[in-house]
PDB file of C-alpha atoms and ligand atoms in Angstrom:
ATOM      1  CA  MET A   6     259.184 188.350  42.478  1.00 46.00           C
ATOM      2  CA  ALA A   7     256.545 190.122  40.357  1.00 48.00           C
ATOM      3  CA  PRO A   8     253.846 191.837  42.410  1.00 52.00           C
ATOM      4  CA  ALA A   9     250.572 189.961  42.753  1.00 58.00           C
ATOM      5  CA  SER A  10     248.119 190.704  39.957  1.00 62.00           C
ATOM      6  CA  HIS A  11     245.145 188.643  41.142  1.00 68.00           C
ATOM      7  CA  ASP A  12     242.043 190.536  42.222  1.00 73.00           C
ATOM      8  CA  PRO A  13     242.328 190.955  46.010  1.00 74.00           C
ATOM      9  CA  GLY A  14     238.563 191.313  46.194  1.00 94.00           C
ATOM     10  CA  THR A  15     237.910 187.700  45.243  1.00 98.00           C
ATOM     11  CA  THR A  16     237.734 184.445  47.182  1.00 98.00           C
ATOM     12  CA  LEU A  17     239.716 181.295  46.543  1.00 98.00           C
ATOM     13  CA  ILE A  18     237.344 178.369  47.009  1.00 99.00           C
ATOM     14  CA  THR A  19     239.001 175.029  47.662  1.00 99.00           C
ATOM     15  CA  VAL A  20     236.997 171.840  47.473  1.00 99.00           C
ATOM     16  CA  ALA A  21     238.095 168.848  49.565  1.00 99.00           C
ATOM     17  CA  PRO A  22     235.678 166.294  48.129  1.00 99.00           C
ATOM     18  CA  THR A  23     236.633 162.985  49.746  1.00 99.00           C
ATOM     19  CA  GLY A  24     239.071 162.922  52.691  1.00 98.00           C
ATOM     20  CA  ALA A  25     240.276 159.737  54.322  1.00 98.00           C
ATOM     21  CA  GLU A  26     237.825 159.310  57.161  1.00 98.00           C
ATOM     22  CA  THR A  27     234.299 158.683  55.843  1.00 98.00           C
ATOM     23  CA  ALA A  28     233.486 155.152  54.629  1.00 98.00           C
ATOM     24  CA  LYS A  29     231.874 154.810  51.211  1.00 98.00           C
ATOM     25  CA  ALA A  30     229.535 152.204  52.712  1.00 98.00           C
ATOM     26  CA  ASP A  31     228.227 154.810  55.162  1.00 98.00           C
ATOM     27  CA  PHE A  32     228.003 157.629  52.614  1.00 98.00           C
ATOM     28  CA  PRO A  33     227.669 156.270  49.049  1.00 98.00           C
ATOM     29  CA  GLN A  34     227.648 159.740  47.459  1.00 98.00           C
ATOM     30  CA  LEU A  35     231.268 160.263  48.591  1.00 98.00           C
ATOM     31  CA  PRO A  36     233.360 160.447  45.384  1.00 99.00           C
ATOM     32  CA  THR A  37     235.869 157.604  45.613  1.00 98.00           C
ATOM     33  CA  THR A  38     236.397 156.303  42.075  1.00 98.00           C
ATOM     34  CA  LEU A  39     238.430 158.203  39.500  1.00 98.00           C
ATOM     35  CA  GLU A  40     235.314 158.705  37.402  1.00 98.00           C
ATOM     36  CA  GLU A  41     233.399 160.138  40.369  1.00 98.00           C
ATOM     37  CA  LEU A  42     236.311 162.361  41.310  1.00 98.00           C
ATOM     38  CA  VAL A  43     236.652 163.813  37.809  1.00 99.00           C
ATOM     39  CA  GLU A  44     232.887 164.410  37.565  1.00 99.00           C
ATOM     40  CA  THR A  45     233.005 166.078  40.975  1.00 99.00           C
ATOM     41  CA  ALA A  46     235.949 168.255  39.966  1.00 99.00           C
ATOM     42  CA  ARG A  47     234.158 169.417  36.807  1.00 99.00           C
ATOM     43  CA  ARG A  48     230.958 170.340  38.620  1.00 99.00           C
ATOM     44  CA  CYS A  49     232.793 172.030  41.478  1.00 99.00           C
ATOM     45  CA  GLU A  50     234.839 174.112  39.038  1.00 99.00           C
ATOM     46  CA  GLN A  51     231.628 175.232  37.352  1.00 98.00           C
ATOM     47  CA  ALA A  52     230.210 176.107  40.784  1.00 99.00           C
ATOM     48  CA  GLY A  53     233.189 178.332  41.672  1.00 98.00           C
ATOM     49  CA  ALA A  54     236.011 176.187  43.045  1.00 99.00           C
ATOM     50  CA  ALA A  55     239.558 176.937  41.865  1.00 98.00           C
ATOM     51  CA  LEU A  56     241.548 174.354  43.827  1.00 99.00           C
ATOM     52  CA  ILE A  57     240.893 170.697  44.604  1.00 99.00           C
ATOM     53  CA  HIS A  58     242.431 168.953  47.644  1.00 99.00           C
ATOM     54  CA  VAL A  59     242.628 165.281  46.756  1.00 99.00           C
ATOM     55  CA  HIS A  60     242.637 162.087  48.829  1.00 98.00           C
ATOM     56  CA  LEU A  61     242.432 158.830  46.902  1.00 98.00           C
ATOM     57  CA  ARG A  62     240.490 155.676  47.640  1.00 98.00           C
ATOM     58  CA  ASP A  63     240.991 152.198  46.277  1.00 98.00           C
ATOM     59  CA  PRO A  64     237.698 150.908  44.813  1.00 97.00           C
ATOM     60  CA  GLY A  65     239.223 147.406  44.657  1.00 97.00           C
ATOM     61  CA  ARG A  66     239.833 147.422  48.429  1.00 97.00           C
ATOM     62  CA  GLY A  67     236.531 148.581  49.835  1.00 98.00           C
ATOM     63  CA  HIS A  68     237.174 152.219  48.878  1.00 98.00           C
ATOM     64  CA  ARG A  69     239.779 152.460  51.617  1.00 98.00           C
ATOM     65  CA  PRO A  70     242.324 155.322  51.525  1.00 98.00           C
ATOM     66  CA  THR A  71     245.342 154.691  49.322  1.00 98.00           C
ATOM     67  CA  LEU A  72     248.585 156.490  48.467  1.00 98.00           C
ATOM     68  CA  ASP A  73     249.261 154.267  45.460  1.00 98.00           C
ATOM     69  CA  LEU A  74     251.668 156.247  43.294  1.00 98.00           C
ATOM     70  CA  GLY A  75     250.340 154.985  39.976  1.00 98.00           C
ATOM     71  CA  LEU A  76     246.809 155.983  40.903  1.00 98.00           C
ATOM     72  CA  LEU A  77     248.015 159.357  42.180  1.00 98.00           C
ATOM     73  CA  ARG A  78     249.756 160.063  38.863  1.00 98.00           C
ATOM     74  CA  GLU A  79     246.724 158.924  36.875  1.00 98.00           C
ATOM     75  CA  THR A  80     244.475 161.136  38.972  1.00 98.00           C
ATOM     76  CA  VAL A  81     246.635 164.245  38.583  1.00 98.00           C
ATOM     77  CA  ALA A  82     246.665 163.701  34.804  1.00 98.00           C
ATOM     78  CA  ALA A  83     242.895 163.102  34.640  1.00 98.00           C
ATOM     79  CA  LEU A  84     242.079 166.208  36.703  1.00 98.00           C
ATOM     80  CA  ARG A  85     244.397 168.347  34.560  1.00 98.00           C
ATOM     81  CA  GLU A  86     242.804 166.958  31.412  1.00 98.00           C
ATOM     82  CA  ALA A  87     239.229 167.582  32.585  1.00 98.00           C
ATOM     83  CA  THR A  88     239.574 170.879  34.490  1.00 98.00           C
ATOM     84  CA  ASP A  89     241.719 173.957  35.091  1.00 98.00           C
ATOM     85  CA  LEU A  90     241.619 173.465  38.845  1.00 98.00           C
ATOM     86  CA  VAL A  91     244.837 173.758  40.828  1.00 98.00           C
ATOM     87  CA  VAL A  92     245.495 170.133  41.805  1.00 98.00           C
ATOM     88  CA  GLN A  93     246.610 169.650  45.379  1.00 99.00           C
ATOM     89  CA  LEU A  94     247.448 166.175  46.660  1.00 99.00           C
ATOM     90  CA  SER A  95     247.101 165.426  50.337  1.00 99.00           C
ATOM     91  CA  THR A  96     250.326 164.368  52.023  1.00 98.00           C
ATOM     92  CA  GLY A  97     248.336 163.874  55.215  1.00 98.00           C
ATOM     93  CA  GLY A  98     246.681 160.738  53.921  1.00 97.00           C
ATOM     94  CA  SER A  99     244.968 158.812  56.672  1.00 98.00           C
ATOM     95  CA  VAL A 100     246.173 158.563  60.279  1.00 98.00           C
ATOM     96  CA  HIS A 101     247.387 155.032  59.454  1.00 97.00           C
ATOM     97  CA  ASP A 102     249.665 155.938  56.530  1.00 98.00           C
ATOM     98  CA  PRO A 103     253.447 155.609  57.021  1.00 98.00           C
ATOM     99  CA  LEU A 104     255.453 158.831  56.764  1.00 98.00           C
ATOM    100  CA  GLU A 105     257.574 157.470  53.880  1.00 98.00           C
ATOM    101  CA  ASP A 106     254.452 156.784  51.779  1.00 98.00           C
ATOM    102  CA  ARG A 107     253.197 160.293  52.525  1.00 98.00           C
ATOM    103  CA  LEU A 108     256.484 161.803  51.303  1.00 98.00           C
ATOM    104  CA  ARG A 109     256.317 159.770  48.103  1.00 98.00           C
ATOM    105  CA  VAL A 110     253.108 161.587  47.106  1.00 98.00           C
ATOM    106  CA  LEU A 111     255.342 164.379  45.747  1.00 98.00           C
ATOM    107  CA  GLU A 112     256.539 162.032  43.016  1.00 98.00           C
ATOM    108  CA  ALA A 113     253.114 162.373  41.378  1.00 98.00           C
ATOM    109  CA  GLU A 114     254.081 166.023  40.683  1.00 98.00           C
ATOM    110  CA  PRO A 115     250.901 167.847  41.675  1.00 98.00           C
ATOM    111  CA  ASP A 116     250.651 171.653  41.501  1.00 98.00           C
ATOM    112  CA  SER A 117     250.376 171.803  45.256  1.00 98.00           C
ATOM    113  CA  CYS A 118     250.573 169.557  48.310  1.00 98.00           C
ATOM    114  CA  SER A 119     249.252 169.852  51.817  1.00 99.00           C
ATOM    115  CA  LEU A 120     251.835 170.149  54.573  1.00 99.00           C
ATOM    116  CA  THR A 121     250.478 169.901  58.100  1.00 98.00           C
ATOM    117  CA  CYS A 122     252.547 171.893  60.570  1.00 98.00           C
ATOM    118  CA  GLY A 123     252.448 169.545  63.550  1.00 98.00           C
ATOM    119  CA  SER A 124     250.906 166.512  65.173  1.00 98.00           C
ATOM    120  CA  VAL A 125     247.395 166.699  66.551  1.00 98.00           C
ATOM    121  CA  ASN A 126     244.968 164.478  68.390  1.00 98.00           C
ATOM    122  CA  PHE A 127     242.405 163.333  65.830  1.00 98.00           C
ATOM    123  CA  GLY A 128     239.384 161.906  67.600  1.00 96.00           C
ATOM    124  CA  ASP A 129     240.710 158.740  69.237  1.00 97.00           C
ATOM    125  CA  GLU A 130     243.739 158.683  66.919  1.00 98.00           C
ATOM    126  CA  VAL A 131     246.821 160.858  66.453  1.00 98.00           C
ATOM    127  CA  PHE A 132     247.620 162.589  63.165  1.00 98.00           C
ATOM    128  CA  LEU A 133     251.407 162.373  63.276  1.00 98.00           C
ATOM    129  CA  ASN A 134     253.624 165.090  61.812  1.00 98.00           C
ATOM    130  CA  PRO A 135     257.004 165.129  63.573  1.00 98.00           C
ATOM    131  CA  TYR A 136     259.132 168.184  62.811  1.00 98.00           C
ATOM    132  CA  PRO A 137     261.836 166.264  60.833  1.00 98.00           C
ATOM    133  CA  PHE A 138     259.077 164.901  58.555  1.00 98.00           C
ATOM    134  CA  MET A 139     257.620 168.368  57.984  1.00 98.00           C
ATOM    135  CA  SER A 140     261.058 169.734  57.310  1.00 98.00           C
ATOM    136  CA  ARG A 141     261.849 167.050  54.740  1.00 98.00           C
ATOM    137  CA  LEU A 142     258.483 167.462  53.038  1.00 98.00           C
ATOM    138  CA  TYR A 143     259.106 171.213  52.869  1.00 98.00           C
ATOM    139  CA  ARG A 144     262.510 170.785  51.219  1.00 98.00           C
ATOM    140  CA  GLU A 145     261.441 168.048  48.832  1.00 98.00           C
ATOM    141  CA  ALA A 146     258.348 169.996  47.741  1.00 98.00           C
ATOM    142  CA  ARG A 147     260.584 172.947  46.874  1.00 98.00           C
ATOM    143  CA  GLU A 148     263.002 170.737  44.935  1.00 98.00           C
ATOM    144  CA  ARG A 149     260.076 169.360  42.910  1.00 98.00           C
ATOM    145  CA  GLN A 150     258.507 172.809  42.378  1.00 98.00           C
ATOM    146  CA  VAL A 151     255.367 171.878  44.276  1.00 98.00           C
ATOM    147  CA  VAL A 152     253.645 174.691  46.197  1.00 98.00           C
ATOM    148  CA  PRO A 153     252.824 173.655  49.766  1.00 98.00           C
ATOM    149  CA  GLU A 154     249.622 174.649  51.497  1.00 99.00           C
ATOM    150  CA  PHE A 155     250.347 174.752  55.217  1.00 99.00           C
ATOM    151  CA  GLU A 156     247.559 173.056  57.176  1.00 98.00           C
ATOM    152  CA  LEU A 157     247.124 174.496  60.654  1.00 99.00           C
ATOM    153  CA  PHE A 158     244.993 172.421  63.026  1.00 98.00           C
ATOM    154  CA  ASP A 159     246.129 174.196  66.173  1.00 98.00           C
ATOM    155  CA  LEU A 160     247.796 177.361  67.392  1.00 97.00           C
ATOM    156  CA  GLY A 161     251.060 175.485  68.000  1.00 97.00           C
ATOM    157  CA  HIS A 162     251.136 174.686  64.280  1.00 98.00           C
ATOM    158  CA  VAL A 163     251.447 178.412  63.583  1.00 98.00           C
ATOM    159  CA  ALA A 164     254.631 178.435  65.686  1.00 98.00           C
ATOM    160  CA  SER A 165     255.991 175.446  63.752  1.00 98.00           C
ATOM    161  CA  LEU A 166     255.315 177.246  60.473  1.00 98.00           C
ATOM    162  CA  ARG A 167     257.438 180.113  61.849  1.00 98.00           C
ATOM    163  CA  ARG A 168     260.230 177.594  62.533  1.00 98.00           C
ATOM    164  CA  LEU A 169     259.999 176.134  59.004  1.00 98.00           C
ATOM    165  CA  LEU A 170     260.242 179.576  57.429  1.00 98.00           C
ATOM    166  CA  ASP A 171     263.164 180.548  59.676  1.00 98.00           C
ATOM    167  CA  GLU A 172     265.074 177.384  58.886  1.00 98.00           C
ATOM    168  CA  HIS A 173     264.313 176.996  55.188  1.00 98.00           C
ATOM    169  CA  GLY A 174     263.214 180.360  53.789  1.00 98.00           C
ATOM    170  CA  LEU A 175     260.264 180.677  51.415  1.00 98.00           C
ATOM    171  CA  PRO A 176     258.676 177.681  49.662  1.00 98.00           C
ATOM    172  CA  TYR A 177     258.610 177.166  45.898  1.00 98.00           C
ATOM    173  CA  GLY A 178     256.923 180.138  44.204  1.00 97.00           C
ATOM    174  CA  GLY A 179     257.664 182.532  47.060  1.00 98.00           C
ATOM    175  CA  ARG A 180     254.108 182.730  48.370  1.00 98.00           C
ATOM    176  CA  VAL A 181     252.969 181.326  51.718  1.00 98.00           C
ATOM    177  CA  HIS A 182     249.382 180.071  51.707  1.00 98.00           C
ATOM    178  CA  VAL A 183     247.932 178.492  54.833  1.00 98.00           C
ATOM    179  CA  ASP A 184     244.653 176.765  55.633  1.00 99.00           C
ATOM    180  CA  PHE A 185     243.145 176.610  59.123  1.00 98.00           C
ATOM    181  CA  VAL A 186     241.431 173.276  59.680  1.00 98.00           C
ATOM    182  CA  THR A 187     239.261 173.991  62.705  1.00 98.00           C
ATOM    183  CA  GLY A 188     236.866 171.857  64.689  1.00 98.00           C
ATOM    184  CA  VAL A 189     238.804 168.561  64.562  1.00 98.00           C
ATOM    185  CA  PRO A 190     238.227 166.805  67.907  1.00 97.00           C
ATOM    186  CA  GLY A 191     241.646 167.408  69.455  1.00 98.00           C
ATOM    187  CA  GLY A 192     242.560 170.504  67.460  1.00 98.00           C
ATOM    188  CA  MET A 193     241.580 174.163  67.655  1.00 98.00           C
ATOM    189  CA  PRO A 194     237.850 174.699  68.068  1.00 98.00           C
ATOM    190  CA  GLY A 195     235.771 175.764  65.086  1.00 98.00           C
ATOM    191  CA  THR A 196     234.934 179.168  66.503  1.00 98.00           C
ATOM    192  CA  PRO A 197     235.533 182.658  65.109  1.00 98.00           C
ATOM    193  CA  GLN A 198     237.499 183.449  68.289  1.00 98.00           C
ATOM    194  CA  ALA A 199     239.952 180.563  67.768  1.00 98.00           C
ATOM    195  CA  LEU A 200     240.237 181.310  64.054  1.00 98.00           C
ATOM    196  CA  LEU A 201     240.994 184.972  64.655  1.00 98.00           C
ATOM    197  CA  ALA A 202     243.610 184.098  67.283  1.00 98.00           C
ATOM    198  CA  GLY A 203     245.308 181.948  64.648  1.00 98.00           C
ATOM    199  CA  VAL A 204     245.106 184.668  62.005  1.00 98.00           C
ATOM    200  CA  ALA A 205     246.585 187.227  64.429  1.00 98.00           C
ATOM    201  CA  ALA A 206     249.553 184.913  65.094  1.00 98.00           C
ATOM    202  CA  LEU A 207     250.430 184.234  61.427  1.00 98.00           C
ATOM    203  CA  PRO A 208     254.010 184.998  60.334  1.00 98.00           C
ATOM    204  CA  GLU A 209     254.289 188.142  58.232  1.00 98.00           C
ATOM    205  CA  GLU A 210     255.491 186.026  55.279  1.00 98.00           C
ATOM    206  CA  VAL A 211     251.966 184.555  54.930  1.00 98.00           C
ATOM    207  CA  THR A 212     250.444 185.941  51.731  1.00 98.00           C
ATOM    208  CA  SER A 213     246.999 184.315  51.926  1.00 98.00           C
ATOM    209  CA  TRP A 214     244.955 182.138  54.267  1.00 98.00           C
ATOM    210  CA  SER A 215     241.823 180.067  54.075  1.00 98.00           C
ATOM    211  CA  ALA A 216     239.767 178.219  56.643  1.00 98.00           C
ATOM    212  CA  THR A 217     237.431 175.298  57.028  1.00 99.00           C
ATOM    213  CA  GLY A 218     235.352 174.030  59.899  1.00 98.00           C
ATOM    214  CA  ILE A 219     234.621 170.363  60.523  1.00 98.00           C
ATOM    215  CA  GLY A 220     230.994 169.276  60.815  1.00 98.00           C
ATOM    216  CA  ARG A 221     228.578 171.852  62.135  1.00 96.00           C
ATOM    217  CA  THR A 222     231.339 174.471  62.365  1.00 98.00           C
ATOM    218  CA  HIS A 223     231.557 174.466  58.530  1.00 97.00           C
ATOM    219  CA  LEU A 224     229.204 177.365  57.887  1.00 97.00           C
ATOM    220  CA  PRO A 225     230.110 179.671  60.813  1.00 98.00           C
ATOM    221  CA  ILE A 226     233.822 179.308  60.024  1.00 98.00           C
ATOM    222  CA  ALA A 227     233.163 180.092  56.354  1.00 98.00           C
ATOM    223  CA  ALA A 228     231.290 183.256  57.354  1.00 98.00           C
ATOM    224  CA  ALA A 229     234.002 184.261  59.834  1.00 98.00           C
ATOM    225  CA  ALA A 230     236.788 183.623  57.308  1.00 98.00           C
ATOM    226  CA  LEU A 231     235.089 185.716  54.644  1.00 97.00           C
ATOM    227  CA  ALA A 232     234.420 188.532  57.096  1.00 96.00           C
ATOM    228  CA  ALA A 233     238.074 188.521  58.169  1.00 97.00           C
ATOM    229  CA  GLY A 234     239.445 188.577  54.606  1.00 96.00           C
ATOM    230  CA  GLY A 235     240.256 184.877  54.313  1.00 98.00           C
ATOM    231  CA  HIS A 236     239.539 182.278  51.659  1.00 98.00           C
ATOM    232  CA  LEU A 237     237.357 179.173  51.927  1.00 98.00           C
ATOM    233  CA  ARG A 238     237.703 175.418  51.931  1.00 99.00           C
ATOM    234  CA  VAL A 239     234.570 173.290  51.767  1.00 99.00           C
ATOM    235  CA  GLY A 240     233.751 169.699  50.912  1.00 98.00           C
ATOM    236  CA  MET A 241     232.705 166.278  52.137  1.00 98.00           C
ATOM    237  CA  GLU A 242     236.144 165.725  53.673  1.00 98.00           C
ATOM    238  CA  ASP A 243     235.106 168.268  56.290  1.00 98.00           C
ATOM    239  CA  ASN A 244     231.326 168.217  56.403  1.00 98.00           C
ATOM    240  CA  LEU A 245     228.625 165.786  55.308  1.00 98.00           C
ATOM    241  CA  MET A 246     225.535 167.825  56.191  1.00 98.00           C
ATOM    242  CA  LEU A 247     224.094 170.710  54.214  1.00 98.00           C
ATOM    243  CA  ALA A 248     221.637 171.465  56.985  1.00 96.00           C
ATOM    244  CA  ARG A 249     219.876 169.578  59.746  1.00 95.00           C
ATOM    245  CA  ARG A 250     218.647 166.226  58.394  1.00 97.00           C
ATOM    246  CA  ARG A 251     219.916 167.159  54.902  1.00 98.00           C
ATOM    247  CA  PRO A 252     223.011 165.157  53.968  1.00 98.00           C
ATOM    248  CA  VAL A 253     225.165 166.601  51.208  1.00 98.00           C
ATOM    249  CA  GLN A 254     224.364 164.834  47.932  1.00 98.00           C
ATOM    250  CA  HIS A 255     227.184 166.322  45.875  1.00 98.00           C
ATOM    251  CA  ASN A 256     230.241 168.417  46.717  1.00 99.00           C
ATOM    252  CA  ALA A 257     229.038 171.029  44.221  1.00 99.00           C
ATOM    253  CA  GLU A 258     226.263 171.917  46.677  1.00 98.00           C
ATOM    254  CA  LEU A 259     228.840 172.987  49.252  1.00 98.00           C
ATOM    255  CA  VAL A 260     230.871 174.884  46.655  1.00 99.00           C
ATOM    256  CA  SER A 261     227.738 176.657  45.336  1.00 98.00           C
ATOM    257  CA  ARG A 262     226.779 177.710  48.841  1.00 98.00           C
ATOM    258  CA  ALA A 263     230.302 179.002  49.518  1.00 98.00           C
ATOM    259  CA  ALA A 264     230.258 180.903  46.223  1.00 98.00           C
ATOM    260  CA  GLU A 265     226.881 182.428  47.086  1.00 98.00           C
ATOM    261  CA  LEU A 266     228.180 183.522  50.481  1.00 98.00           C
ATOM    262  CA  ALA A 267     231.304 184.994  48.892  1.00 98.00           C
ATOM    263  CA  ARG A 268     229.233 186.924  46.346  1.00 98.00           C
ATOM    264  CA  LEU A 269     226.969 188.205  49.102  1.00 97.00           C
ATOM    265  CA  LEU A 270     230.030 189.566  50.890  1.00 96.00           C
ATOM    266  CA  GLN A 271     231.214 191.166  47.628  1.00 96.00           C
ATOM    267  CA  ARG A 272     234.185 188.847  47.291  1.00 97.00           C
ATOM    268  CA  PRO A 273     233.112 186.589  44.407  1.00 98.00           C
ATOM    269  CA  PRO A 274     234.882 183.315  43.589  1.00 98.00           C
ATOM    270  CA  MET A 275     238.407 183.589  42.229  1.00 98.00           C
ATOM    271  CA  SER A 276     239.129 182.190  38.783  1.00 98.00           C
ATOM    272  CA  THR A 277     241.506 179.279  38.344  1.00 98.00           C
ATOM    273  CA  THR A 278     243.901 181.623  36.520  1.00 97.00           C
ATOM    274  CA  ASP A 279     243.951 183.981  39.490  1.00 97.00           C
ATOM    275  CA  ALA A 280     244.359 181.070  41.891  1.00 98.00           C
ATOM    276  CA  ARG A 281     247.465 179.970  39.979  1.00 98.00           C
ATOM    277  CA  GLU A 282     248.806 183.500  40.223  1.00 97.00           C
ATOM    278  CA  LEU A 283     247.927 183.801  43.911  1.00 98.00           C
ATOM    279  CA  LEU A 284     249.761 180.592  44.773  1.00 98.00           C
ATOM    280  CA  GLN A 285     252.454 180.919  42.089  1.00 98.00           C
ATOM    281  CA  VAL A 286     252.072 177.311  41.007  1.00 97.00           C
ATOM    282  CA  ALA A 287     254.462 176.047  38.327  1.00 92.00           C
ATOM    283  CA  GLY A 288     253.161 176.156  34.749  1.00 89.00           C
ATOM    284  CA  ARG A 289     253.058 172.391  34.176  1.00 78.00           C
TER     285      ARG A 289
HETATM  286  N1  KMH B   2     243.124 162.779  56.932  1.00 54.50           N
HETATM  287  C1  KMH B   2     243.790 163.481  57.969  1.00 54.50           C
HETATM  288  C2  KMH B   2     244.439 162.508  58.919  1.00 54.50           C
HETATM  289  C3  KMH B   2     245.861 166.552  54.790  1.00 54.50           C
HETATM  290  O1  KMH B   2     245.130 166.201  53.873  1.00 54.50           O
HETATM  291  O2  KMH B   2     247.000 166.931  54.597  1.00 54.50           O
HETATM  292  C4  KMH B   2     244.825 164.415  57.463  1.00 54.50           C
HETATM  293  C5  KMH B   2     244.417 165.376  56.444  1.00 54.50           C
HETATM  294  C6  KMH B   2     245.358 166.496  56.207  1.00 54.50           C
HETATM  295  O3  KMH B   2     243.391 165.275  55.807  1.00 54.50           O
HETATM  296 ZN1   ZN B   3     242.983 166.294  53.624  1.00 54.50          ZN
END
């Protein structure tokens, strides 16, 4: 594999604009229609994001989460048309989605997909990721030339990533990018201490890592990740408040703040070209 040529002094900013948990009725500024998602993607790219982590909603069914394949394909095409962002589809979906439907997401041929490395309590629910499912998703993503981003909600997920790498070798593209999702009720806490324990345990094959914190852990985890050499994920999937009593009005606000923080720490936002190189996504 060619050596990495991206600038190691820059920060990959991922935006996760929607998620599967917040109801549109409770938070109308959540982007749930294709038009809103594309507008969000454009503004977030301008603000410094290079990757978008996408969950879809069905406006015809109360903006509930959907894994409809036609809509997934349409969305990937629309985001590619409107932006240069790396398009990552969630294979996590919502806690209610069947595993088979989550696997089928790959058929929409995104640049990247999320791949959560284990089950985790998720508030009062369970986010289910049995090892055989992870293993199949890993293999099928490689067959389809989709770059996985390994989502780590807990320290045990780091151990399962080790098992995946041992059993299957490197993913498509040869790079191993992981994202710590901290602060989920039931997962690892959103503290610098927990994050750093996770970073210290990462397999040596990991070539880059990012982190996000749910809710009020959003900002401290971003600061800790930057200080420790990691990349950032922000967005309404993870956090709805910009500050006390100030709900986020647009995902671009969170991306702008992350970009400002990254610049302050002398690791400005990474370009979409460099993000493609970092992750070695296929040239679709
Ligand atoms: N919505 C969560 C149950 C992913 O996108 O891969 C799972 C999730 C992880 O958001
Ligand atoms: Zn997600």
